[in-house]
Amino acid sequence: MAVSFPVAALVVPQEVKAKLLAHDYQSSADVLAVTPVQLSRDCAMSTSDAQRVSAASASASQPHALLAGAKTALELLDEERAEHPIVTFCKELDDVLGGGIRCKQITELCGEPGAGKTQMAMQLALDVQIPVELGGVGGQALYVDTEGSFVPDRVEQMARALCTHLRAAAAHSGSAADLAAAQRVSASGLLDGIHVCRVHSHREQVALVRMLPAFLAAHPLVRLVVVDSIAFHFRHGFDDYGARTRLLLSHALALLRVAVRHALAVLLVNQVTTKLAQPAPGSTAAGADADGGASVIAPALGETWAHVANTRIQLLKARVGAELERSALVDKSATTPRVSVAFQVTADGVRSARRRTAKRVLDELNGGAHGEQRVWQ
Amino acid sequence: MEQPGELRFDRASDLLERHRTRLRTGCARMDEVLGGGLLDRGITEIAGEASAGKTQLALQLIFQVQLPRSEGGLQGGALFLHAEGGEAPVKRLRQIGSAFARRWSSAGATVDRLCDNVFIDRIETADLLMNALRYRVPTLLATRAVRLVVIDSIAALFRTHLDDDLPRRSELLHAIAAEMQALSDRMHVAFVVLNQITDSVDTPDTPDAACTAVPAVSKRAALGLAWSHCVNTRLLLSRAQARPFAPPRLQPQLAQLGGALAEQQPRPGARVELRTMRVVLSPCVEQRSCEYVIDADGVRDATDDETAHG
C-alpha cells in the first residue's frame, strides 16, 4: 500500500520544494502521478532535479519508509533486558546502576586524583570478560591509556583475584557448567582480553576513535571501550576554547555512535577542576579558597560536556581518622535518583566497602586501635 | 610540529613483561612499599618540605639507575634539570657518588665513571622547560643512553608565574606532562619531578591534600589540582615530628647543613633523624608509608635500633 506524504516531508532541497508547491504539487502522490519529464516541464526545473523528486517520492511512499530502523518501546525494553550490564564488583554500586555499567551508553567516571578512577576502569576491563555462563558479558576490553597509568602487573594482580573469586562462586553453585566455565578463566587469558592503546595527543585520540570501527570489525568480542582519561589531552594545546568544545563533542558523538552500533559500553574517565563559583548541583563543596571566595570541585571540560554522558559517576575520597573512605556518587542517570554508595580498593581490586561497626566508630573517635573489630561485608 | 605517531594496539599480556621493570630506590623498605621500586616510565613526583630529603633521594636515583637491571637499575645514565635557586648540587652529587662507588666497587664502579653518566642542565622557567623537552632533551636522549630525567623542582619553574592566571598555568602544566609522557614512551626514560609543598589549614580533605599524620594542618603538594592529575605517582617525604636525633653538640652543625648529612660519618652514640615516605598517589600500590634515614650512605632503611629509640 502506497502512502502519500506532503511535499514538505520529502528529502529534497528547499528551493525544489518551493517550485513543486508553486505549481500545485502537494503530495508525493501528485508527483508520482506524472513522469519526471512532465514534472520538469511543469515546474521549470532541471530533469535531474525532477528525477530526484520522483525517486524521493517513490521511496517515501513505501510503508514505514520514513521510520526505517525505528523500534517500539517494547522492542527496546526487550533488547535492554537481553543486554547484560558490566558489573563493577561493588555490589551496592551495581544495584544503584541497575546491574552495572550499561552497553550502548557513555558512562563518565570523574574524581579527584587518587579517588580510584583508574582502579575502577581496570576492574571493569577485567569484569567485562566474566563468562556468560557465570552471568557476565563474556567480552573483551579496549583500554585507551592517555595518561600512562595503565600498569599491567597491577591488572594481573586483580585478574588473579577475579579468577579465584569466579572459581569459588562456581564451586558454591555446584553446577558442572559453571565449574567448567570458571576453570576456563585464567589470569593470562584475562590479560589477553584487554587491548591497550597508548595515545600521546588529542590528535592521536581523535584518530583512534576514527579507526575504532575497523578495530572492532577485527575484534568483535570487544564490549567495553575505556578512555583513561578523556580530559588529559583536551586540557592543553588549544588556543580557542570554542574549537576545543566542538572537537570534544564530535569526539564524544563518534564514541556514542560506536557504542550503539557495536552494542558496547563506553567508559570515559574525567578529571576534576576547581571552580570559583556558586556551588552548582552536582559539585562538591571544597571550602573557601585563599581569596576567601567559595571554590567547588567540579568535573573538568566545562558545562557543555556535562550533557554528553548518559550516566555520570563521581568518585570521592575522605579521610576518617586513619582510614581512607571512598564513595561513588551516581550523579546523573536516567534510571536512578542521585545516590552515593561506599566502596573500597583492595589488593584484589574494587570491592564493596566493609561495614563499620558501632564499636569501630567509637574506637576511631577515641583514636584507639581498631584492627581486630573489622567486620567484612 | 607535532606528528601523531603510529597508534599501536597491544594486549595487556604482551605489556606485562615489558613494563614489569622497576627502578629500585636503594632503600629496601621504600621499595617494598612501592611494590619493587619506581615505575620505569611516566612521571613520579617526590614532594616534601625543605630538607625532607627530596634532592638526596633524587641524587641517589641518579646512581641507582646506572646499575644493571639484575641489581634493580635501568642500565642508563641520568639527566638532572636544575631549577631551584643557587648552584646545582654538584658537590653533593659527588659525595653520594663516592659512597655509591664504594658500595659497588666489586662491580667496578668508580665515582668518575658514575658521574660521567650524569648530565646537568639549568632551566629557569616553565616555558624554557617546555622548549628543552621538545628540542634539547630528545637530542640528548637520542645520542646517550639516558634512562632517568630529574627535574628539581617543578614548583620553582612557576615562581614567576602570576597566581591570577590559573587557567594558563593549568594548560602549561598539562602540556609539560604530555610532553614528558610522550618522551617517556618514545625514548624509554622515566621522569622524577621534585615538588615543594604548601601548608594548608583549611578543610584537609580537598582532593590534592596529602595529609600527614598531623591533624588540622595538611601538607599538600604545590601547583594544585591540575598538576595532581598529571603525575602518575606521588610520594610525600616528611621529617618525623618530635623525634629525638643527634645530641645537642651536633645541633648547630646540623642546622648549617640542612638535611645534607652525607659527608658526616655517623658519630658514636649519635642518632640520625627518622623520616617518613608516604605513597599518596599510585596507579599500582596502596597508600602506605615507611620510615627511612639519611646518612653518609645516602637514603637507607632505618635499622630496628633506630626505629625502637625513635
XYZ file of C-alpha atoms in Angstrom:
687
model
C 0.000 0.000 0.000
C 1.453 3.305 -1.085
C 1.339 6.067 1.471
C 1.195 9.681 0.398
C 3.327 12.304 2.162
C 3.190 16.082 1.884
C 5.867 17.546 -0.358
C 7.348 19.290 2.688
C 8.380 15.871 4.109
C 10.404 14.876 1.020
C 14.194 14.809 1.333
C 14.924 17.340 -1.444
C 16.403 20.863 -1.387
C 14.181 23.659 -0.105
C 14.043 25.567 -3.435
C 12.888 22.421 -5.215
C 10.064 22.027 -2.702
C 9.108 25.688 -3.314
C 8.845 25.086 -7.064
C 6.690 21.976 -6.516
C 4.308 23.818 -4.190
C 4.162 26.859 -6.541
C 2.919 24.561 -9.299
C 0.376 22.839 -7.062
C 2.165 19.571 -6.434
C 1.010 18.992 -2.820
C 1.985 15.399 -2.065
C 4.180 12.521 -3.134
C 1.109 11.009 -4.814
C 0.807 14.113 -7.032
C 4.471 13.787 -8.019
C 4.188 10.080 -8.809
C 1.105 10.706 -10.976
C 3.284 12.319 -13.662
C 6.577 11.340 -15.333
C 9.803 13.135 -14.335
C 9.886 14.754 -17.800
C 6.395 16.119 -17.315
C 7.360 17.288 -13.823
C 10.432 19.117 -15.085
C 8.345 20.878 -17.754
C 5.529 21.789 -15.325
C 7.736 23.162 -12.586
C 10.541 24.604 -14.743
C 13.223 22.536 -13.007
C 16.115 20.540 -14.430
C 15.414 16.923 -15.367
C 17.941 15.729 -12.800
C 16.055 17.607 -10.043
C 12.779 16.181 -11.312
C 14.232 12.655 -11.249
C 15.449 13.214 -7.692
C 11.970 14.370 -6.611
C 10.418 11.341 -8.274
C 12.826 8.923 -6.601
C 12.335 10.586 -3.200
C 8.566 10.405 -3.568
C 8.711 6.753 -4.570
C 10.914 5.702 -1.617
C 8.930 7.824 0.860
C 5.746 6.103 -0.282
C 6.912 2.692 0.933
C 5.234 1.750 4.239
C 7.325 2.824 7.298
C 9.989 4.280 4.987
C 10.366 7.489 6.978
C 10.729 5.487 10.193
C 13.202 2.934 8.844
C 15.204 1.467 11.727
C 12.808 2.796 14.333
C 11.773 0.462 17.101
C 8.914 0.376 19.526
C 9.484 0.958 23.225
C 8.673 -2.712 23.861
C 11.326 -3.863 21.394
C 13.846 -1.549 23.090
C 12.918 -2.886 26.529
C 13.423 -6.474 25.365
C 16.794 -5.554 23.895
C 17.866 -3.847 27.087
C 16.849 -6.874 29.142
C 18.887 -9.131 26.881
C 21.993 -6.933 27.366
C 23.924 -7.770 30.469
C 25.499 -4.763 32.157
C 29.148 -4.971 33.243
C 29.468 -5.426 36.998
C 31.787 -3.149 38.997
C 32.273 -5.698 41.812
C 30.939 -3.182 44.295
C 27.502 -4.702 44.826
C 25.890 -1.542 46.157
C 27.057 0.455 43.134
C 25.848 -2.264 40.751
C 22.435 -2.203 42.417
C 22.178 1.558 42.010
C 23.237 1.357 38.356
C 20.725 -1.402 37.641
C 23.312 -4.181 37.445
C 26.437 -2.315 36.411
C 27.803 -0.265 33.519
C 25.367 -0.349 30.598
C 26.126 -1.151 26.980
C 25.144 1.249 24.168
C 25.823 4.148 26.513
C 28.525 6.546 27.604
C 29.336 6.346 31.310
C 31.541 9.060 32.734
C 33.714 8.410 35.773
C 35.152 11.523 37.342
C 37.027 12.241 40.517
C 39.991 13.784 42.211
C 43.479 12.291 41.811
C 43.685 9.100 43.840
C 39.904 8.674 44.051
C 40.120 5.274 42.331
C 39.124 6.141 38.752
C 41.880 4.106 37.093
C 41.381 1.219 39.548
C 37.655 1.141 38.704
C 38.427 1.302 34.972
C 40.966 -1.557 35.170
C 38.498 -3.612 37.234
C 35.778 -3.138 34.583
C 38.219 -4.128 31.815
C 38.514 -7.484 33.620
C 34.849 -7.803 34.653
C 33.634 -7.454 31.052
C 35.328 -10.812 30.429
C 33.339 -12.808 33.005
C 31.858 -15.730 31.025
C 28.188 -15.616 30.029
C 27.608 -18.886 31.946
C 28.569 -17.054 35.142
C 26.268 -14.119 34.453
C 28.841 -11.945 32.731
C 29.165 -10.385 29.302
C 31.897 -12.710 28.025
C 33.559 -9.915 26.067
C 36.896 -8.163 25.754
C 38.032 -4.607 26.502
C 39.871 -1.844 24.691
C 41.770 0.379 27.122
C 42.818 3.748 25.693
C 45.585 4.970 28.006
C 46.181 8.707 27.646
C 47.944 9.313 30.980
C 50.301 6.336 31.237
C 48.602 4.964 34.343
C 47.733 1.510 32.985
C 50.081 -0.719 34.967
C 49.897 -4.304 33.614
C 51.206 -6.031 36.741
C 48.532 -4.323 38.855
C 45.915 -5.608 36.393
C 47.464 -9.077 36.663
C 47.091 -8.919 40.448
C 43.399 -8.032 40.053
C 42.960 -10.724 37.372
C 44.259 -13.425 39.747
C 41.766 -12.291 42.397
C 38.951 -12.388 39.823
C 39.868 -15.978 38.833
C 39.848 -17.076 42.469
C 36.503 -15.357 43.001
C 34.879 -16.931 39.933
C 36.096 -20.413 40.872
C 34.802 -20.005 44.421
C 31.444 -18.752 43.120
C 31.163 -21.681 40.674
C 32.096 -24.194 43.378
C 29.420 -22.665 45.597
C 26.740 -23.039 42.911
C 27.849 -26.632 42.328
C 26.747 -26.648 38.680
C 29.104 -28.546 36.378
C 28.657 -26.000 33.583
C 29.567 -23.138 35.914
C 32.624 -25.007 37.157
C 33.794 -25.714 33.621
C 33.320 -22.050 32.655
C 35.222 -20.875 35.732
C 38.064 -23.323 35.011
C 38.476 -21.810 31.535
C 39.173 -18.360 33.030
C 42.851 -17.680 33.724
C 44.789 -14.559 34.692
C 46.835 -14.687 31.491
C 43.665 -15.210 29.467
C 42.109 -12.167 31.105
C 45.168 -10.055 30.246
C 44.945 -11.327 26.666
C 41.411 -9.963 26.576
C 42.490 -6.378 27.216
C 43.705 -4.432 24.188
C 45.747 -1.400 25.212
C 46.344 1.649 23.054
C 48.560 4.473 24.304
C 47.793 7.937 22.854
C 50.022 10.981 23.250
C 47.945 13.891 21.938
C 44.361 14.869 21.202
C 45.126 14.295 17.505
C 46.008 10.672 18.182
C 42.938 10.362 20.386
C 40.617 11.625 17.636
C 42.388 9.463 15.042
C 41.947 6.406 17.255
C 38.183 6.881 17.515
C 38.019 7.204 13.716
C 39.839 3.863 13.498
C 37.536 2.174 16.002
C 35.037 0.688 13.508
C 37.891 -1.102 11.707
C 39.417 -2.249 15.001
C 36.050 -3.531 16.245
C 35.446 -5.382 12.999
C 38.716 -7.236 13.601
C 37.965 -7.754 17.307
C 34.207 -8.308 17.508
C 34.347 -9.547 21.117
C 35.141 -6.077 22.477
C 32.234 -4.990 24.715
C 33.928 -2.169 26.647
C 35.956 0.827 25.488
C 37.727 2.732 28.288
C 39.306 6.147 27.692
C 41.506 6.974 30.717
C 41.293 9.938 30.653
C 39.177 11.784 28.131
C 40.325 15.101 29.634
C 44.130 14.986 29.717
C 44.865 15.820 26.075
C 41.935 18.197 25.814
C 43.339 20.387 28.573
C 46.358 21.618 26.603
C 47.206 22.638 23.070
C 44.034 24.632 22.382
C 44.128 28.397 21.911
C 40.458 28.545 21.073
C 38.069 27.102 23.665
C 35.201 27.092 21.172
C 37.204 24.902 18.810
C 38.101 22.605 21.710
C 34.478 22.171 22.719
C 33.402 21.435 19.125
C 36.144 18.834 18.652
C 35.403 17.285 22.041
C 31.688 16.984 21.324
C 32.198 15.422 17.902
C 34.723 13.046 19.534
C 32.084 12.033 22.095
C 29.426 11.680 19.406
C 31.691 9.342 17.446
C 32.189 7.263 20.600
C 28.442 7.141 21.246
C 27.836 6.025 17.655
C 30.352 3.190 18.153
C 28.682 2.269 21.455
C 25.240 1.960 19.872
C 26.321 0.295 16.633
C 28.515 -2.330 18.306
C 26.360 -2.695 21.456
C 29.276 -1.935 23.743
C 29.827 0.178 26.843
C 31.968 3.315 26.676
C 33.608 4.405 29.925
C 35.159 7.875 29.895
C 37.376 8.837 32.829
C 37.335 12.560 33.532
C 39.436 14.805 35.729
C 38.057 17.382 38.153
C 38.902 21.036 38.439
C 38.470 23.833 40.953
C 35.907 26.441 40.112
C 35.386 29.762 41.790
C 31.654 29.846 41.506
C 28.368 29.249 43.195
C 28.176 25.605 44.198
C 26.227 24.077 41.358
C 24.213 20.932 41.964
C 26.496 18.030 41.272
C 29.665 19.564 42.599
C 31.225 19.044 45.963
C 31.978 21.992 48.181
C 35.674 22.239 48.937
C 35.654 25.030 51.454
C 36.846 28.541 50.971
C 39.949 29.186 48.908
C 42.792 31.568 49.670
C 40.985 34.603 48.323
C 38.005 33.916 50.526
C 35.790 33.089 47.545
C 33.903 29.828 47.628
C 35.575 27.202 45.438
C 33.981 23.999 44.276
C 35.358 20.814 42.792
C 33.599 20.107 39.513
C 34.204 17.710 36.610
C 36.597 19.156 34.020
C 35.845 20.072 30.377
C 33.091 22.556 31.060
C 29.332 22.833 31.125
C 28.570 21.615 27.603
C 30.475 18.398 28.293
C 28.139 17.634 31.223
C 25.414 16.733 28.700
C 27.490 14.092 26.922
C 27.408 11.118 29.273
C 24.251 9.091 29.839
C 25.450 8.239 33.320
C 27.933 10.209 35.383
C 29.619 8.705 38.447
C 31.728 10.866 40.756
C 34.281 9.108 42.922
C 35.045 10.829 46.206
C 37.510 10.137 48.979
C 37.551 11.356 52.520
C 39.870 10.658 55.390
C 38.113 9.442 58.512
C 40.650 9.004 61.267
C 43.464 6.951 59.774
C 41.177 5.318 57.229
C 40.554 6.400 53.679
C 36.863 6.175 52.897
C 35.819 6.056 49.267
C 32.383 6.624 47.856
C 30.783 6.703 44.432
C 28.084 9.260 43.737
C 25.784 8.428 40.834
C 25.316 11.997 39.780
C 23.416 11.774 36.544
C 21.377 8.831 35.414
C 18.151 8.253 33.547
C 17.240 5.334 35.787
C 18.186 6.182 39.366
C 17.988 9.158 41.697
C 21.184 10.840 42.866
C 22.649 8.432 45.391
C 26.013 7.745 46.988
C 27.477 4.355 47.951
C 30.701 3.382 49.706
C 33.336 1.195 48.051
C 36.935 0.240 48.647
C 40.010 -0.549 46.604
C 41.859 -3.564 47.957
C 44.811 -5.570 46.659
C 42.175 -7.677 44.852
C 40.585 -4.649 43.171
C 37.368 -2.719 43.594
C 35.094 -4.245 46.236
C 32.146 -3.354 48.459
C 33.109 -1.265 51.464
C 33.418 -3.057 54.758
C 30.647 -2.188 57.125
C 31.736 -0.024 60.027
C 30.586 -1.347 63.358
C 29.491 0.973 66.111
C 32.480 -0.295 68.099
C 34.878 0.696 65.354
C 33.368 4.159 65.007
C 33.814 4.629 68.760
C 37.390 3.427 68.534
C 38.055 5.854 65.747
C 36.658 8.714 67.732
C 38.874 7.743 70.648
C 41.813 7.346 68.301
C 42.288 3.770 69.503
C 43.288 0.686 67.574
C 40.505 -0.945 65.633
C 42.245 -3.548 63.535
C 40.513 -6.501 65.167
C 36.932 -5.320 65.078
C 36.599 -5.095 61.324
C 33.529 -6.803 60.014
C 33.678 -7.760 56.370
C 30.623 -7.434 54.276
C 55.477 20.350 14.525
C 53.781 17.544 16.423
C 53.399 14.412 14.387
C 50.974 11.765 15.513
C 52.874 8.556 15.972
C 51.536 5.287 14.760
C 48.775 4.025 17.004
C 49.591 0.627 18.421
C 47.244 -1.893 19.916
C 48.906 -4.228 22.399
C 47.456 -6.967 24.510
C 47.868 -6.309 28.230
C 49.568 -9.728 28.414
C 52.270 -8.523 25.976
C 52.809 -5.352 28.006
C 53.175 -7.343 31.210
C 56.801 -8.375 30.691
C 57.782 -5.094 29.047
C 56.509 -2.969 31.924
C 57.321 -5.182 34.895
C 60.692 -3.459 35.430
C 61.016 -1.180 38.450
C 63.778 1.245 39.380
C 64.914 0.357 42.901
C 65.449 3.284 45.243
C 68.292 1.633 47.155
C 66.200 1.598 50.321
C 64.628 -1.839 50.786
C 61.623 -0.748 52.826
C 60.791 2.022 50.354
C 60.990 -0.493 47.502
C 58.682 -2.829 49.379
C 56.061 -0.109 49.896
C 56.407 0.878 46.218
C 55.904 -2.695 45.047
C 59.528 -3.166 43.966
C 60.565 0.408 43.166
C 59.584 3.308 40.939
C 57.856 2.754 37.604
C 60.416 2.829 34.780
C 58.230 5.206 32.769
C 55.826 8.079 33.287
C 56.023 10.788 35.916
C 56.883 10.116 39.555
C 56.628 13.129 41.813
C 58.612 13.394 45.023
C 57.064 16.118 47.174
C 58.184 17.278 50.550
C 59.102 20.194 52.757
C 62.539 21.793 52.588
C 65.290 19.387 53.703
C 62.936 16.393 53.827
C 65.431 14.599 51.586
C 63.898 15.119 48.138
C 67.116 16.091 46.388
C 69.021 13.463 48.364
C 66.676 10.720 47.125
C 66.765 12.096 43.583
C 70.579 12.131 43.541
C 70.628 8.555 44.805
C 68.253 7.540 41.989
C 70.692 9.122 39.522
C 73.211 6.443 40.573
C 70.715 3.625 41.118
C 69.539 3.985 37.504
C 73.072 3.160 36.316
C 73.042 -0.282 37.930
C 72.451 -3.323 35.754
C 68.850 -4.490 35.527
C 69.671 -7.530 37.682
C 70.503 -5.096 40.518
C 67.332 -3.026 40.103
C 68.766 -0.322 37.840
C 67.868 0.573 34.271
C 71.389 0.403 32.873
C 71.476 4.014 31.745
C 72.594 7.498 32.647
C 70.598 10.381 34.063
C 69.792 13.987 33.245
C 69.391 16.443 36.099
C 67.456 19.614 35.270
C 68.146 22.144 37.973
C 65.614 24.918 38.565
C 65.993 25.746 42.255
C 67.939 28.837 43.281
C 71.683 28.618 43.781
C 74.191 26.263 42.245
C 73.347 22.783 41.057
C 74.185 20.337 43.877
C 77.299 19.032 42.113
C 79.259 18.650 45.345
C 76.548 16.557 46.966
C 76.224 14.533 43.801
C 79.925 13.665 44.026
C 79.694 12.821 47.711
C 76.801 10.444 47.185
C 78.606 9.099 44.106
C 81.679 8.292 46.200
C 79.663 6.397 48.789
C 77.801 4.616 46.000
C 81.069 3.689 44.228
C 82.430 2.231 47.487
C 79.348 0.072 47.859
C 79.522 -1.169 44.260
C 83.338 -1.237 43.927
C 83.271 -5.009 43.407
C 81.248 -4.383 40.234
C 83.918 -1.967 39.004
C 82.076 1.249 39.863
C 84.198 4.356 40.264
C 82.930 7.794 41.159
C 84.316 9.282 37.934
C 82.650 6.714 35.752
C 79.358 7.149 37.631
C 79.412 10.941 37.373
C 80.332 10.732 33.705
C 76.850 9.327 33.034
C 75.118 12.282 34.671
C 74.171 15.317 32.614
C 73.270 18.550 34.370
C 71.436 21.499 32.863
C 69.899 24.616 34.304
C 66.297 25.529 33.471
C 64.860 28.861 34.629
C 61.197 28.887 33.666
C 58.351 26.618 32.669
C 58.496 27.852 29.067
C 62.200 27.009 28.904
C 61.463 23.531 30.272
C 58.846 23.051 27.543
C 61.416 24.133 24.978
C 64.057 21.781 26.407
C 61.635 18.830 26.440
C 60.730 19.470 22.808
C 64.190 20.005 21.344
C 67.275 19.618 23.537
C 66.306 16.647 25.698
C 65.268 14.408 22.753
C 68.615 15.151 21.102
C 70.489 14.106 24.228
C 68.318 11.014 24.674
C 68.918 10.019 21.065
C 72.693 10.058 21.462
C 73.215 8.875 25.040
C 71.568 6.022 26.901
C 69.751 8.152 29.471
C 67.003 6.344 31.398
C 66.105 8.927 34.050
C 65.342 12.645 33.932
C 65.123 14.501 37.249
C 63.535 17.952 37.467
C 64.391 19.850 40.672
C 61.815 21.328 41.087
C 58.621 21.871 39.118
C 57.349 24.430 41.653
C 60.483 26.561 41.208
C 59.751 26.810 37.470
C 56.453 28.514 38.192
C 57.704 31.021 40.767
C 57.487 33.858 38.241
C 54.004 32.879 37.118
C 51.258 35.107 38.359
C 48.756 33.358 40.562
C 45.792 35.025 38.921
C 46.312 33.256 35.600
C 45.446 29.776 36.814
C 43.880 28.509 33.553
C 47.078 29.347 31.672
C 49.181 27.643 34.348
C 46.958 24.583 34.279
C 47.258 24.355 30.497
C 51.040 24.715 30.613
C 51.303 22.008 33.284
C 49.223 19.618 31.172
C 51.335 20.430 28.109
C 54.570 19.774 30.019
C 53.184 16.499 31.399
C 52.042 15.372 27.936
C 55.494 16.147 26.514
C 57.132 14.109 29.290
C 54.720 11.208 28.753
C 55.420 11.147 25.020
C 59.202 11.302 25.575
C 58.959 8.635 28.256
C 57.300 6.166 25.894
C 59.328 7.047 22.824
C 62.777 7.108 24.460
C 62.202 4.706 27.397
C 63.023 7.231 30.065
C 61.446 7.746 33.499
C 60.728 11.223 34.845
C 61.199 12.063 38.515
C 59.842 15.501 39.319
C 60.503 17.123 42.687
C 57.857 19.421 44.118
C 57.539 21.716 47.091
C 54.652 21.542 49.489
C 52.450 24.157 50.986
C 50.792 24.098 54.376
C 47.066 24.183 54.340
C 44.936 24.832 57.364
C 41.523 24.664 55.725
C 39.470 21.532 55.125
C 42.032 18.753 54.912
C 40.033 16.540 52.577
C 40.352 18.602 49.464
C 41.491 16.469 46.564
C 45.175 17.327 46.325
C 45.632 17.221 50.064
C 48.471 14.970 51.013
C 47.652 14.674 54.657
C 50.393 13.915 57.102
C 49.875 12.351 60.474
C 49.455 15.820 61.946
C 45.795 16.691 62.207
C 44.400 20.138 61.363
C 47.387 21.140 59.221
C 47.600 19.302 55.924
C 50.663 19.343 53.741
C 49.818 19.434 50.094
C 51.976 19.436 47.033
C 52.305 22.777 45.276
C 50.698 23.638 41.897
C 47.227 22.450 42.791
C 44.692 20.062 41.391
C 45.658 20.389 37.720
C 49.201 19.158 38.361
C 47.965 16.416 40.709
C 46.088 14.944 37.737
C 49.305 14.962 35.692
C 51.537 12.793 37.884
C 51.305 9.001 37.810
C 52.805 8.518 41.268
C 53.163 10.990 44.126
C 55.458 10.319 47.080
C 55.435 12.601 50.089
C 58.594 12.872 52.183
C 58.478 14.364 55.651
C 60.705 14.686 58.664
C 59.030 12.922 61.513
C 57.778 15.209 64.239
C 59.300 15.290 67.709
C 61.807 12.548 67.060
C 64.982 12.753 69.113
C 68.044 12.882 66.923
C 71.694 13.887 67.184
C 72.988 15.064 70.605
C 72.883 18.817 71.268
C 76.554 19.399 70.408
C 75.800 18.451 66.810
C 72.769 20.708 66.502
C 74.392 23.913 65.185
C 76.224 21.932 62.551
C 73.024 20.208 61.532
C 71.221 23.497 61.170
C 74.039 24.710 58.957
C 73.973 21.654 56.769
C 70.243 21.466 56.383
C 69.368 17.896 55.554
C 72.671 17.150 53.905
C 74.282 14.768 56.311
C 76.002 12.944 53.517
C 79.547 13.941 54.394
C 79.005 13.396 58.090
C 80.050 9.963 59.248
C 77.634 8.987 61.976
C 79.419 9.564 65.268
C 79.340 7.003 68.010
C 76.207 7.453 70.038
C 74.695 9.975 67.620
C 71.321 9.017 66.275
C 70.069 10.169 62.905
C 66.657 11.616 62.300
C 63.831 9.320 61.244
C 61.944 10.429 58.177
C 58.762 9.161 56.555
C 57.937 8.406 52.947
C 54.262 8.104 52.104
C 52.699 6.930 48.837
C 49.951 9.489 48.196
C 49.006 8.686 44.600
C 49.807 5.497 42.715
C 48.156 3.504 39.964
C 49.525 0.240 41.343
C 50.169 0.231 45.096
C 48.225 1.089 48.226
C 48.667 4.321 50.146
C 51.274 3.120 52.630
C 54.229 4.715 54.313
C 57.618 3.681 55.639
C 60.451 5.192 57.618
C 63.952 5.875 56.392
C 67.087 7.710 57.441
C 69.655 9.760 55.567
C 73.306 9.257 56.412
C 76.698 9.017 54.752
C 75.466 6.172 52.541
C 72.503 8.213 51.356
C 68.873 7.219 51.816
C 68.609 3.891 53.617
C 66.359 1.822 55.857
C 66.003 2.791 59.468
C 67.557 -0.021 61.499
C 65.463 -1.707 64.170
C 67.524 0.052 66.779
C 66.743 3.496 65.382
C 63.062 2.727 64.994
C 62.852 1.456 68.553
C 64.552 4.504 70.018
C 62.858 6.932 67.721
